[in-house]
Amino acid sequence: MDVQKTMEFILQQQAEAEGQMAAIRKLVQTGMRMIVKNEELIKKNQESIKELAAVQKVTETKLQGLIDAWRRGGNGRHAKN
Protein backbone atom coordinates (compact mmCIF):
# COMPACT_ATOMS: atom_id res chain seq x y z
CA MET A 1 0.00 0.00 0.00
CA ASP A 2 1.40 3.37 -1.07
CA VAL A 3 0.82 5.83 1.80
CA GLN A 4 1.73 8.87 -0.31
CA LYS A 5 -0.87 8.04 -3.00
CA THR A 6 -3.46 7.32 -0.34
CA MET A 7 -2.82 10.70 1.30
CA GLU A 8 -3.03 12.48 -2.07
CA PHE A 9 -6.28 10.69 -2.84
CA ILE A 10 -7.77 11.71 0.53
CA LEU A 11 -6.70 15.34 0.05
CA GLN A 12 -8.16 15.37 -3.45
CA GLN A 13 -11.44 13.95 -2.17
CA GLN A 14 -11.51 16.51 0.62
CA ALA A 15 -10.91 19.35 -1.85
CA GLU A 16 -13.74 18.10 -4.07
CA ALA A 17 -16.07 17.79 -1.09
CA GLU A 18 -15.24 21.34 0.02
CA GLY A 19 -15.96 22.59 -3.51
CA GLN A 20 -19.29 20.79 -3.52
CA MET A 21 -20.15 22.20 -0.08
CA ALA A 22 -19.36 25.71 -1.30
CA ALA A 23 -21.65 25.17 -4.31
CA ILE A 24 -24.42 23.86 -2.06
CA ARG A 25 -23.98 26.82 0.30
CA LYS A 26 -24.28 29.21 -2.65
CA LEU A 27 -27.44 27.46 -3.86
CA VAL A 28 -29.00 27.68 -0.41
CA GLN A 29 -28.15 31.38 -0.12
CA THR A 30 -29.62 32.08 -3.54
CA GLY A 31 -32.74 30.12 -2.65
CA MET A 32 -33.17 32.05 0.59
CA ARG A 33 -32.88 35.37 -1.27
CA MET A 34 -35.53 34.17 -3.71
CA ILE A 35 -37.84 33.23 -0.84
CA VAL A 36 -37.44 36.68 0.74
CA LYS A 37 -38.20 38.39 -2.60
CA ASN A 38 -41.25 36.19 -3.11
CA GLU A 39 -42.53 37.02 0.38
CA GLU A 40 -42.13 40.74 -0.38
CA LEU A 41 -44.02 40.35 -3.67
CA ILE A 42 -46.78 38.38 -1.96
CA LYS A 43 -47.15 41.12 0.66
CA LYS A 44 -47.36 43.81 -2.05
CA ASN A 45 -49.93 41.74 -3.95
CA GLN A 46 -52.02 41.29 -0.82
CA GLU A 47 -51.99 45.05 -0.23
CA SER A 48 -53.00 45.67 -3.84
CA ILE A 49 -55.83 43.17 -3.55
CA LYS A 50 -57.11 44.92 -0.40
CA GLU A 51 -57.02 48.27 -2.21
CA LEU A 52 -58.83 46.81 -5.22
CA ALA A 53 -61.48 45.30 -2.96
CA ALA A 54 -62.10 48.68 -1.31
CA VAL A 55 -62.38 50.41 -4.69
CA GLN A 56 -64.69 47.65 -5.92
CA LYS A 57 -67.03 48.26 -2.98
CA VAL A 58 -67.24 51.95 -3.87
CA THR A 59 -67.89 51.10 -7.51
CA GLU A 60 -70.59 48.60 -6.53
CA THR A 61 -72.30 51.20 -4.33
CA LYS A 62 -72.26 53.80 -7.11
CA LEU A 63 -73.47 51.28 -9.68
CA GLN A 64 -76.30 50.21 -7.43
CA GLY A 65 -77.26 53.87 -7.00
CA LEU A 66 -77.33 54.32 -10.76
CA ILE A 67 -79.43 51.19 -11.22
CA ASP A 68 -81.86 52.39 -8.55
CA ALA A 69 -82.12 55.78 -10.27
CA TRP A 70 -82.93 54.12 -13.60
CA ARG A 71 -85.59 52.00 -11.94
CA ARG A 72 -87.22 55.09 -10.45
CA GLY A 73 -87.37 56.47 -13.95
CA GLY A 74 -86.80 59.95 -15.25
CA ASN A 75 -83.60 61.57 -16.20
CA GLY A 76 -82.76 63.06 -12.83
CA ARG A 77 -85.37 65.79 -12.89
CA HIS A 78 -88.05 65.92 -10.28
CA ALA A 79 -91.56 65.71 -11.66
CA LYS A 80 -93.80 68.73 -11.01
CA ASN A 81 -97.35 68.06 -9.85
PDB file of C-alpha atoms in Angstrom:
ATOM      1  CA  MET A   1       0.000   0.000   0.000  1.00  0.00           C
ATOM      2  CA  ASP A   2       1.396   3.366  -1.068  1.00  0.00           C
ATOM      3  CA  VAL A   3       0.816   5.833   1.804  1.00  0.00           C
ATOM      4  CA  GLN A   4       1.733   8.869  -0.307  1.00  0.00           C
ATOM      5  CA  LYS A   5      -0.871   8.036  -2.998  1.00  0.00           C
ATOM      6  CA  THR A   6      -3.464   7.323  -0.343  1.00  0.00           C
ATOM      7  CA  MET A   7      -2.819  10.704   1.302  1.00  0.00           C
ATOM      8  CA  GLU A   8      -3.029  12.478  -2.073  1.00  0.00           C
ATOM      9  CA  PHE A   9      -6.280  10.694  -2.837  1.00  0.00           C
ATOM     10  CA  ILE A  10      -7.766  11.712   0.532  1.00  0.00           C
ATOM     11  CA  LEU A  11      -6.698  15.345   0.050  1.00  0.00           C
ATOM     12  CA  GLN A  12      -8.158  15.367  -3.445  1.00  0.00           C
ATOM     13  CA  GLN A  13     -11.441  13.948  -2.169  1.00  0.00           C
ATOM     14  CA  GLN A  14     -11.514  16.512   0.620  1.00  0.00           C
ATOM     15  CA  ALA A  15     -10.910  19.354  -1.847  1.00  0.00           C
ATOM     16  CA  GLU A  16     -13.739  18.100  -4.072  1.00  0.00           C
ATOM     17  CA  ALA A  17     -16.069  17.789  -1.087  1.00  0.00           C
ATOM     18  CA  GLU A  18     -15.237  21.342   0.017  1.00  0.00           C
ATOM     19  CA  GLY A  19     -15.958  22.586  -3.507  1.00  0.00           C
ATOM     20  CA  GLN A  20     -19.289  20.792  -3.515  1.00  0.00           C
ATOM     21  CA  MET A  21     -20.149  22.200  -0.084  1.00  0.00           C
ATOM     22  CA  ALA A  22     -19.356  25.710  -1.303  1.00  0.00           C
ATOM     23  CA  ALA A  23     -21.646  25.173  -4.307  1.00  0.00           C
ATOM     24  CA  ILE A  24     -24.417  23.861  -2.062  1.00  0.00           C
ATOM     25  CA  ARG A  25     -23.981  26.824   0.296  1.00  0.00           C
ATOM     26  CA  LYS A  26     -24.280  29.214  -2.651  1.00  0.00           C
ATOM     27  CA  LEU A  27     -27.441  27.459  -3.860  1.00  0.00           C
ATOM     28  CA  VAL A  28     -29.002  27.681  -0.407  1.00  0.00           C
ATOM     29  CA  GLN A  29     -28.149  31.381  -0.116  1.00  0.00           C
ATOM     30  CA  THR A  30     -29.623  32.078  -3.541  1.00  0.00           C
ATOM     31  CA  GLY A  31     -32.741  30.118  -2.646  1.00  0.00           C
ATOM     32  CA  MET A  32     -33.169  32.055   0.593  1.00  0.00           C
ATOM     33  CA  ARG A  33     -32.879  35.373  -1.270  1.00  0.00           C
ATOM     34  CA  MET A  34     -35.534  34.172  -3.707  1.00  0.00           C
ATOM     35  CA  ILE A  35     -37.842  33.234  -0.842  1.00  0.00           C
ATOM     36  CA  VAL A  36     -37.444  36.677   0.737  1.00  0.00           C
ATOM     37  CA  LYS A  37     -38.196  38.389  -2.602  1.00  0.00           C
ATOM     38  CA  ASN A  38     -41.254  36.189  -3.105  1.00  0.00           C
ATOM     39  CA  GLU A  39     -42.526  37.024   0.378  1.00  0.00           C
ATOM     40  CA  GLU A  40     -42.130  40.738  -0.382  1.00  0.00           C
ATOM     41  CA  LEU A  41     -44.019  40.347  -3.666  1.00  0.00           C
ATOM     42  CA  ILE A  42     -46.776  38.382  -1.961  1.00  0.00           C
ATOM     43  CA  LYS A  43     -47.151  41.120   0.656  1.00  0.00           C
ATOM     44  CA  LYS A  44     -47.360  43.806  -2.053  1.00  0.00           C
ATOM     45  CA  ASN A  45     -49.933  41.741  -3.949  1.00  0.00           C
ATOM     46  CA  GLN A  46     -52.017  41.288  -0.816  1.00  0.00           C
ATOM     47  CA  GLU A  47     -51.985  45.049  -0.227  1.00  0.00           C
ATOM     48  CA  SER A  48     -53.001  45.666  -3.843  1.00  0.00           C
ATOM     49  CA  ILE A  49     -55.835  43.170  -3.549  1.00  0.00           C
ATOM     50  CA  LYS A  50     -57.108  44.915  -0.400  1.00  0.00           C
ATOM     51  CA  GLU A  51     -57.016  48.270  -2.213  1.00  0.00           C
ATOM     52  CA  LEU A  52     -58.830  46.812  -5.221  1.00  0.00           C
ATOM     53  CA  ALA A  53     -61.483  45.301  -2.956  1.00  0.00           C
ATOM     54  CA  ALA A  54     -62.099  48.675  -1.306  1.00  0.00           C
ATOM     55  CA  VAL A  55     -62.383  50.410  -4.690  1.00  0.00           C
ATOM     56  CA  GLN A  56     -64.688  47.645  -5.918  1.00  0.00           C
ATOM     57  CA  LYS A  57     -67.029  48.261  -2.977  1.00  0.00           C
ATOM     58  CA  VAL A  58     -67.243  51.954  -3.866  1.00  0.00           C
ATOM     59  CA  THR A  59     -67.887  51.096  -7.510  1.00  0.00           C
ATOM     60  CA  GLU A  60     -70.591  48.601  -6.533  1.00  0.00           C
ATOM     61  CA  THR A  61     -72.296  51.204  -4.327  1.00  0.00           C
ATOM     62  CA  LYS A  62     -72.257  53.802  -7.110  1.00  0.00           C
ATOM     63  CA  LEU A  63     -73.466  51.285  -9.684  1.00  0.00           C
ATOM     64  CA  GLN A  64     -76.296  50.207  -7.430  1.00  0.00           C
ATOM     65  CA  GLY A  65     -77.264  53.867  -7.000  1.00  0.00           C
ATOM     66  CA  LEU A  66     -77.332  54.320 -10.760  1.00  0.00           C
ATOM     67  CA  ILE A  67     -79.426  51.189 -11.225  1.00  0.00           C
ATOM     68  CA  ASP A  68     -81.862  52.387  -8.546  1.00  0.00           C
ATOM     69  CA  ALA A  69     -82.124  55.783 -10.272  1.00  0.00           C
ATOM     70  CA  TRP A  70     -82.932  54.117 -13.597  1.00  0.00           C
ATOM     71  CA  ARG A  71     -85.585  52.001 -11.940  1.00  0.00           C
ATOM     72  CA  ARG A  72     -87.219  55.087 -10.453  1.00  0.00           C
ATOM     73  CA  GLY A  73     -87.375  56.472 -13.950  1.00  0.00           C
ATOM     74  CA  GLY A  74     -86.803  59.946 -15.255  1.00  0.00           C
ATOM     75  CA  ASN A  75     -83.598  61.568 -16.199  1.00  0.00           C
ATOM     76  CA  GLY A  76     -82.757  63.062 -12.834  1.00  0.00           C
ATOM     77  CA  ARG A  77     -85.371  65.793 -12.890  1.00  0.00           C
ATOM     78  CA  HIS A  78     -88.047  65.924 -10.283  1.00  0.00           C
ATOM     79  CA  ALA A  79     -91.563  65.709 -11.656  1.00  0.00           C
ATOM     80  CA  LYS A  80     -93.804  68.728 -11.008  1.00  0.00           C
ATOM     81  CA  ASN A  81     -97.349  68.058  -9.855  1.00  0.00           C
TER      82      ASN A  81
END
